[in-house]
Amino acid sequence: MSQRVVIAEDLYLLRDGLVHLLQAHGFEVAAAVESGPELLRALMDERPDVAVVDVRLPPTFTDEGLQAALAARRAVPGLPVLVLSQHVEQLYARELLADGSGAIGYLLKDRVFNAEQFIDAVRRVAAGGTAMDPEVIAKLLASTARHEPLGALTPREREVLELMAEGRSNAAISQRLFLSESAVGKHTASIFGKLDLAPSDDDNRRVLAVLTYLNAARSQP
């Protein structure tokens, strides 16, 4: 069964391009809207498997997309949302992640370089994971550098955590950092320990690790 997606983008050419791209990769586009109020209605009526949302939508072009997504997630906890933005909006990312339920992503429009990268992010978010642009992660990590328990992480553990937040597997992290998979596994276990994330059959500790530092960032100025 194809996954259902709601798209919110005010620029017609980009919105139409997203519709065709997602349809070409097997998604069913339940709605494609251009304003905040339309987005909220579509999310509540359609209950999609994932939403692809621009932050700034009509009528005021401030944060209508985000506010609609937040309102929908309050009504439907864990509703998967992938945000597309032209800038790193720290406050927006923190608000989106504040409920700790996962299934979120934040990509910068000018850093989406190919269809495979974008489709992979949409699928990861729809599956309950995270898909964060490295630039967004770096900025949020910098704002939490002195916040415990994140301050207990070593520089290498912070690198591993950043790549985890992008949704990378241990194998992908090992290739990026030129480490063995066993070394990455040890760093990951150390991160879980320092963040006090006990083993669980129900919780995805990789997602919880990402949410821990992003939720910590929420309280920073």
Rosetta silent file (secondary structure, phi, psi, omega in degrees, C-alpha in Angstrom):
SEQUENCE: MSQRVVIAEDLYLLRDGLVHLLQAHGFEVAAAVESGPELLRALMDERPDVAVVDVRLPPTFTDEGLQAALAARRAVPGLPVLVLSQHVEQLYARELLADGSGAIGYLLKDRVFNAEQFIDAVRRVAAGGTAMDPEVIAKLLASTARHEPLGALTPREREVLELMAEGRSNAAISQRLFLSESAVGKHTASIFGKLDLAPSDDDNRRVLAVLTYLNAARSQP
SCORE:     score description
SCORE:     0.000 S_00000001
   1 L     0.000  134.388 -179.678    0.000    0.000    0.000 S_00000001
   2 L   -74.014  150.886  178.606    1.350    3.436   -0.920 S_00000001
   3 L   -84.273  142.106 -177.093    1.950    5.999    1.810 S_00000001
   4 E   -95.649  136.287 -176.052   -0.286    9.057    1.880 S_00000001
   5 E  -132.039  143.327  170.870    1.303   12.503    2.050 S_00000001
   6 E  -110.271  132.956 -178.737    0.064   16.073    2.507 S_00000001
   7 E  -113.208  135.907  174.438    2.171   18.842    0.967 S_00000001
   8 E  -128.526  111.784 -179.541    2.162   22.495    2.056 S_00000001
   9 L  -155.339  127.830 -174.819    4.094   24.919   -0.162 S_00000001
  10 L   -80.465  -23.385  179.873    2.988   28.372   -1.323 S_00000001
  11 L   -82.442  121.524 -173.293    5.088   28.473   -4.535 S_00000001
  12 H   -58.531  -48.027 -175.837    3.137   26.754   -7.306 S_00000001
  13 H   -62.292  -41.260  178.833    6.104   25.400   -9.264 S_00000001
  14 H   -69.364  -41.969  179.009    7.734   23.895   -6.170 S_00000001
  15 H   -61.551  -45.811  179.782    4.435   22.501   -4.889 S_00000001
  16 H   -65.257  -37.640  177.416    3.646   20.933   -8.269 S_00000001
  17 H   -63.909  -40.749  177.961    7.187   19.568   -8.495 S_00000001
  18 H   -64.079  -40.142  178.643    6.866   17.944   -5.079 S_00000001
  19 H   -58.885  -50.563 -177.211    3.560   16.360   -6.089 S_00000001
  20 H   -67.320  -37.461  179.469    5.048   14.796   -9.216 S_00000001
  21 H   -64.073  -47.549 -178.732    8.250   13.720   -7.452 S_00000001
  22 H   -66.809  -40.267  177.890    6.428   11.979   -4.628 S_00000001
  23 H   -63.649  -37.413 -179.829    3.937   10.332   -6.968 S_00000001
  24 H   -65.357  -22.557  179.687    6.793    9.068   -9.129 S_00000001
  25 L  -104.728   20.660  169.907    8.226    7.315   -6.047 S_00000001
  26 L    92.108    5.184  177.885    5.006    5.581   -5.089 S_00000001
  27 L   -85.247  150.482  171.577    3.424    8.058   -2.666 S_00000001
  28 E  -100.474  120.040  179.666   -0.241    9.017   -2.811 S_00000001
  29 E   -84.871  105.806 -177.619   -0.656   12.795   -2.522 S_00000001
  30 E   -75.636  -31.089  178.611   -3.760   13.231   -0.366 S_00000001
  31 E  -163.566  147.367  174.647   -3.623   17.043   -0.550 S_00000001
  32 E  -133.489  109.771 -170.544   -1.340   19.820   -1.800 S_00000001
  33 E  -121.559  170.738 -174.731   -2.113   23.178   -0.205 S_00000001
  34 L  -126.238    2.523 -179.165   -0.619   26.667   -0.083 S_00000001
  35 L  -138.856  162.748  179.297   -1.653   28.218    3.260 S_00000001
  36 H   -60.180  -50.579  179.834   -1.549   27.503    6.979 S_00000001
  37 H   -60.098  -39.200  177.836   -5.314   27.147    7.489 S_00000001
  38 H   -64.267  -38.487  179.777   -5.567   24.812    4.482 S_00000001
  39 H   -62.934  -47.976 -178.848   -2.717   22.727    5.857 S_00000001
  40 H   -60.543  -43.078  178.729   -4.321   22.249    9.265 S_00000001
  41 H   -61.853  -43.562 -178.756   -7.626   21.228    7.674 S_00000001
  42 H   -64.491  -41.187 -179.920   -5.870   18.785    5.358 S_00000001
  43 H   -65.366  -40.731 -178.777   -3.864   17.220    8.194 S_00000001
  44 H   -74.422  -35.306 -178.658   -6.922   16.777   10.383 S_00000001
  45 H   -78.976  -40.198 -172.254   -9.162   15.521    7.571 S_00000001
  46 H   -91.582  -26.612 -176.301   -6.684   13.276    5.779 S_00000001
  47 L    46.025   61.767 -173.759   -4.524   12.008    8.689 S_00000001
  48 L   -71.137  168.335  174.927   -1.640   11.317    6.256 S_00000001
  49 L   -73.899  -23.661  178.467    1.300    8.994    6.785 S_00000001
  50 E  -163.690  147.912  175.536    3.600   12.025    6.488 S_00000001
  51 E  -117.615  137.466  174.645    3.374   15.781    5.872 S_00000001
  52 E  -110.753  114.019 -163.805    5.908   17.826    3.893 S_00000001
  53 E  -128.154  128.521  168.411    5.597   21.369    5.204 S_00000001
  54 E   -80.664  142.162 -178.390    7.085   24.767    4.394 S_00000001
  55 L   -68.840  -47.582 -172.019    7.497   26.890    7.538 S_00000001
  56 L  -101.402  111.188 -178.043    6.385   30.217    6.078 S_00000001
  57 L  -127.787  162.871  172.446    2.979   30.149    4.411 S_00000001
  58 L   -61.030  153.467   14.014    0.208   32.656    3.687 S_00000001
  59 L   -90.280  -18.687 -173.156   -1.431   34.704    4.989 S_00000001
  60 L  -106.515  -10.351  179.919    1.454   36.326    6.938 S_00000001
  61 L    57.530   40.826  175.839    4.453   34.273    5.755 S_00000001
  62 L  -109.401  -83.610 -177.403    5.836   33.923    9.292 S_00000001
  63 L  -137.382   30.726 -176.032    5.330   30.502   10.875 S_00000001
  64 H   -59.884  -40.383 -179.618    1.913   29.332    9.657 S_00000001
  65 H   -62.150  -45.406  179.484    3.223   26.013    8.375 S_00000001
  66 H   -64.482  -45.272 -178.292    4.907   25.175   11.645 S_00000001
  67 H   -62.695  -38.358  177.479    1.947   26.260   13.751 S_00000001
  68 H   -65.135  -42.083  178.891   -0.414   24.128   11.674 S_00000001
  69 H   -64.297  -41.996  178.705    1.921   21.133   12.033 S_00000001
  70 H   -63.397  -42.713  179.541    2.210   21.668   15.797 S_00000001
  71 H   -63.353  -41.119  179.359   -1.562   21.936   16.181 S_00000001
  72 H   -66.637  -38.260  179.230   -2.057   18.737   14.190 S_00000001
  73 H   -70.084  -27.422  174.720    0.568   16.888   16.268 S_00000001
  74 H   -68.735  -36.678  179.432   -1.185   17.947   19.452 S_00000001
  75 H   -79.571  -33.633 -179.517   -4.392   16.410   18.108 S_00000001
  76 L  -127.227   84.856 -176.194   -2.640   13.406   16.554 S_00000001
  77 L   -53.771  133.381  177.961    0.491   12.678   18.649 S_00000001
  78 L    82.631    6.371  177.533    3.434   11.547   16.564 S_00000001
  79 L   -55.071  119.947 -174.971    1.985   12.709   13.235 S_00000001
  80 L   -66.703  128.870 -178.160    5.064   12.537   10.947 S_00000001
  81 E  -134.269  126.202  173.108    6.181   15.971    9.742 S_00000001
  82 E  -112.009  115.980 -178.605    9.093   16.857    7.455 S_00000001
  83 E   -90.616  137.412  171.829    9.795   20.605    7.447 S_00000001
  84 E  -114.649  128.104 -177.093   11.340   22.368    4.457 S_00000001
  85 E  -142.113  157.853  175.742   12.900   25.766    5.132 S_00000001
  86 L   -87.529  -14.884 -175.690   15.269   28.224    3.520 S_00000001
  87 L  -136.986  163.106  173.407   17.006   28.962    6.824 S_00000001
  88 L   -82.068  103.830  179.855   18.021   27.289   10.084 S_00000001
  89 L  -101.684   94.072 -173.604   15.199   28.342   12.382 S_00000001
  90 H   -58.897  -44.989 -177.119   16.329   27.080   15.803 S_00000001
  91 H   -61.884  -41.387 -179.469   13.126   27.998   17.613 S_00000001
  92 H   -61.918  -45.658 -179.531   11.006   26.259   14.986 S_00000001
  93 H   -63.110  -42.302 -179.542   13.032   23.054   15.212 S_00000001
  94 H   -63.637  -43.459 -179.851   12.918   23.065   19.011 S_00000001
  95 H   -62.809  -42.263 -178.345    9.139   23.582   19.095 S_00000001
  96 H   -63.166  -36.200 -175.243    8.561   20.793   16.622 S_00000001
  97 H   -90.098   -4.587 -169.214   10.695   18.376   18.637 S_00000001
  98 L   -64.188  -27.806 -176.101    9.484   19.425   22.061 S_00000001
  99 L   -79.155   -9.976  173.438    6.847   16.704   22.473 S_00000001
 100 L    71.343   15.798 -175.811    9.505   13.996   22.188 S_00000001
 101 L   -95.034   -1.705  176.939    7.433   11.674   20.011 S_00000001
 102 L    75.254 -161.210 -178.564    9.811   11.517   17.029 S_00000001
 103 L    58.177   50.165 -179.370    8.772   11.200   13.366 S_00000001
 104 E  -135.169  156.552  175.082   10.191   14.596   12.470 S_00000001
 105 E  -149.847  156.689  178.316   12.577   16.039    9.927 S_00000001
 106 E  -145.878  108.311  179.797   14.044   19.421    9.051 S_00000001
 107 E  -115.672  145.984  173.768   15.674   19.967    5.666 S_00000001
 108 E   -92.018  129.944 -172.948   17.052   23.129    4.100 S_00000001
 109 H   -56.825  -42.654 -174.998   15.667   23.644    0.599 S_00000001
 110 H   -81.688    3.470  177.376   18.950   24.685   -0.994 S_00000001
 111 H  -116.277   12.046  170.733   20.769   21.677    0.500 S_00000001
 112 L   -92.040  106.415 -167.880   18.497   18.998   -0.964 S_00000001
 113 L   -95.827  -16.440  179.089   20.742   17.917   -3.813 S_00000001
 114 L  -159.256  165.435 -176.313   18.867   15.016   -5.392 S_00000001
 115 H   -63.725  -38.880 -177.131   15.580   13.128   -5.405 S_00000001
 116 H   -61.546  -41.885  178.655   16.988   10.101   -3.584 S_00000001
 117 H   -60.053  -45.448 -177.788   18.108   12.221   -0.620 S_00000001
 118 H   -68.479  -47.842 -178.295   14.687   13.827   -0.312 S_00000001
 119 H   -62.776  -38.749  177.500   12.650   10.642   -0.773 S_00000001
 120 H   -61.014  -40.887  178.837   14.838    8.825    1.763 S_00000001
 121 H   -64.941  -43.496  179.065   14.140   11.605    4.287 S_00000001
 122 H   -60.040  -44.210 -178.604   10.381   11.450    3.667 S_00000001
 123 H   -68.019  -37.359  179.116   10.362    7.685    4.161 S_00000001
 124 H   -63.717  -44.420  179.818   12.463    7.858    7.319 S_00000001
 125 H   -65.530  -43.332  178.985   10.128   10.396    8.901 S_00000001
 126 H   -59.715  -30.005 -179.464    7.044    8.418    7.841 S_00000001
 127 L   -84.698    1.542  177.389    8.572    5.384    9.560 S_00000001
 128 L    98.467    5.006 -179.038    8.920    7.302   12.846 S_00000001
 129 L   -94.973 -163.518  179.368   12.575    8.302   12.537 S_00000001
 130 E  -121.004  152.305  176.324   14.403   11.585   12.116 S_00000001
 131 E  -145.366   89.730 -174.885   15.860   13.317    9.068 S_00000001
 132 E  -110.728  132.993  175.985   17.748   16.449   10.083 S_00000001
 133 L   -62.982  137.957 -179.312   19.988   18.540    7.845 S_00000001
 134 H   -54.874  -34.160  179.985   23.565   18.552    9.211 S_00000001
 135 H   -67.050  -37.435  176.962   23.555   22.361    9.308 S_00000001
 136 H   -66.256  -45.749  179.918   20.451   22.348   11.494 S_00000001
 137 H   -60.293  -45.708 -178.107   21.965   19.714   13.767 S_00000001
 138 H   -60.176  -41.042 -178.539   25.257   21.589   14.083 S_00000001
 139 H   -69.318  -40.511  179.164   23.510   24.797   15.111 S_00000001
 140 H   -70.003  -37.795  176.820   21.299   23.060   17.655 S_00000001
 141 H   -63.535  -41.256 -179.169   24.227   21.087   19.062 S_00000001
 142 H   -62.185  -35.322 -178.571   26.255   24.284   19.453 S_00000001
 143 H   -74.079  -13.543 -178.442   23.442   25.866   21.457 S_00000001
 144 L  -114.209   13.930 -172.573   23.433   22.909   23.881 S_00000001
 145 L   -57.682  -32.484 -177.115   27.172   22.410   24.241 S_00000001
 146 L  -100.920    7.016 -175.341   27.166   23.316   27.941 S_00000001
 147 L   -92.908  123.506  177.285   23.889   21.661   28.833 S_00000001
 148 L   -74.938  146.269    3.316   24.092   18.482   30.908 S_00000001
 149 L   -86.105    5.820 -178.901   24.068   15.597   30.225 S_00000001
 150 H   -62.642  -29.816  179.536   25.170   16.617   26.732 S_00000001
 151 H   -64.575  -16.874 -179.705   28.226   18.269   28.208 S_00000001
 152 H   -81.440  -12.037 -178.567   29.449   14.825   29.269 S_00000001
 153 L   -74.748  143.512  175.569   29.773   13.657   25.663 S_00000001
 154 L   -78.027  163.251  176.751   33.211   13.535   24.086 S_00000001
 155 H   -54.075  -41.958  179.710   33.828   15.353   20.760 S_00000001
 156 H   -65.904  -39.954  177.963   33.723   12.006   18.921 S_00000001
 157 H   -64.154  -35.281  177.842   30.450   11.041   20.639 S_00000001
 158 H   -67.703  -36.153  175.557   28.971   14.370   19.580 S_00000001
 159 H   -63.684  -44.062  178.965   29.985   13.631   15.980 S_00000001
 160 H   -63.061  -43.158  179.910   28.315   10.243   16.200 S_00000001
 161 H   -62.846  -40.172  178.386   25.187   11.797   17.733 S_00000001
 162 H   -60.731  -43.800  179.314   25.021   14.393   14.965 S_00000001
 163 H   -70.641  -32.882  173.392   25.114   11.667   12.314 S_00000001
 164 H   -60.142  -40.568 -178.778   22.539    9.639   14.242 S_00000001
 165 H   -65.453  -27.995  175.599   20.281   12.689   14.093 S_00000001
 166 L   -73.573  -10.162 -179.238   20.617   12.703   10.323 S_00000001
 167 L    93.748   15.758 -176.903   19.191    9.183   10.417 S_00000001
 168 L   -77.464  144.487  174.886   22.451    7.400    9.565 S_00000001
 169 L   -78.616  168.026  176.875   22.994    3.742   10.421 S_00000001
 170 H   -59.124  -38.002  179.591   26.078    2.549   12.297 S_00000001
 171 H   -63.228  -42.767  179.636   27.507    1.312    8.992 S_00000001
 172 H   -67.604  -38.065  178.824   27.032    4.739    7.387 S_00000001
 173 H   -65.589  -40.471 -179.416   28.520    6.493   10.424 S_00000001
 174 H   -62.233  -38.349  178.569   31.560    4.216   10.354 S_00000001
 175 H   -68.749  -40.722 -178.280   32.172    5.122    6.718 S_00000001
 176 H   -66.963  -40.067 -174.769   31.754    8.841    7.339 S_00000001
 177 H   -99.475    3.016  179.861   34.068    8.940   10.363 S_00000001
 178 L    57.643   45.969  176.823   36.515    6.245    9.152 S_00000001
 179 L  -119.561  161.253  172.598   35.791    4.055   12.169 S_00000001
 180 L   -75.402  156.986  178.083   34.971    0.380   12.464 S_00000001
 181 H   -63.175  -33.765  178.641   31.322   -0.513   13.052 S_00000001
 182 H   -65.904  -36.484  177.665   32.277   -1.983   16.433 S_00000001
 183 H   -66.567  -40.888  177.207   33.859    1.354   17.430 S_00000001
 184 H   -62.699  -40.954  178.447   30.701    3.190   16.379 S_00000001
 185 H   -60.261  -38.848  178.424   28.670    0.698   18.410 S_00000001
 186 H   -67.582  -42.226  177.270   30.784    1.445   21.488 S_00000001
 187 H   -62.629  -41.865 -179.820   30.373    5.199   21.015 S_00000001
 188 H   -63.091  -43.682  178.143   26.626    4.748   20.569 S_00000001
 189 H   -62.388  -38.660  178.507   26.363    2.661   23.736 S_00000001
 190 H   -65.550  -40.082  177.486   28.340    5.308   25.616 S_00000001
 191 H   -61.316  -46.916  179.317   26.000    8.028   24.354 S_00000001
 192 H   -58.449  -41.543 -179.729   22.963    6.052   25.506 S_00000001
 193 H   -64.906  -45.809 -178.270   24.564    5.573   28.914 S_00000001
 194 H   -68.824  -26.772  177.482   25.468    9.233   29.377 S_00000001
 195 L   -91.723    5.425  176.670   21.984   10.303   28.297 S_00000001
 196 L    59.194   43.917  178.566   20.473    7.771   30.727 S_00000001
 197 L  -104.266   96.880 -177.506   18.605    5.887   28.004 S_00000001
 198 L   -73.018  152.065  176.435   18.063    2.389   29.350 S_00000001
 199 L   -55.456  141.912 -178.738   17.435   -0.547   26.979 S_00000001
 200 L  -152.533  145.257  176.362   13.770   -0.890   26.060 S_00000001
 201 L   -80.456  -16.379 -172.890   11.653   -3.040   23.748 S_00000001
 202 L  -102.376  -30.767 -172.340    9.317   -0.122   23.057 S_00000001
 203 L  -102.484  141.262  173.892   11.505    2.951   22.563 S_00000001
 204 L   -86.039  104.237 -174.350   13.901    3.732   19.751 S_00000001
 205 H   -66.829  -26.265  177.086   16.942    4.891   21.705 S_00000001
 206 H   -64.958  -44.678  177.530   18.523    6.470   18.638 S_00000001
 207 H   -65.696  -42.794 -179.536   15.517    8.764   18.241 S_00000001
 208 H   -62.662  -35.681  178.076   15.389    9.414   21.982 S_00000001
 209 H   -63.021  -43.439  177.829   19.076   10.394   21.984 S_00000001
 210 H   -63.324  -45.827 -178.428   18.413   12.971   19.268 S_00000001
 211 H   -65.021  -30.290 -179.849   15.337   14.274   21.048 S_00000001
 212 H   -59.726  -49.617 -176.866   17.251   14.596   24.315 S_00000001
 213 H   -77.365  -28.978  177.381   19.639   17.227   23.058 S_00000001
 214 H   -71.584  -36.900  175.709   17.033   18.993   20.906 S_00000001
 215 H   -67.283  -34.756  175.412   14.650   19.208   23.835 S_00000001
 216 H   -63.097  -37.605 -179.834   17.537   20.557   25.936 S_00000001
 217 H   -62.969  -27.555 -178.212   18.071   23.193   23.253 S_00000001
 218 H   -58.840  -31.414 -176.406   14.492   24.339   23.722 S_00000001
 219 L   -88.680   -2.836 -178.845   15.347   25.839   27.108 S_00000001
 220 L   -86.600  151.898  178.461   18.372   27.743   25.832 S_00000001
 221 L   -71.703    0.000    0.000   18.191   31.433   24.831 S_00000001
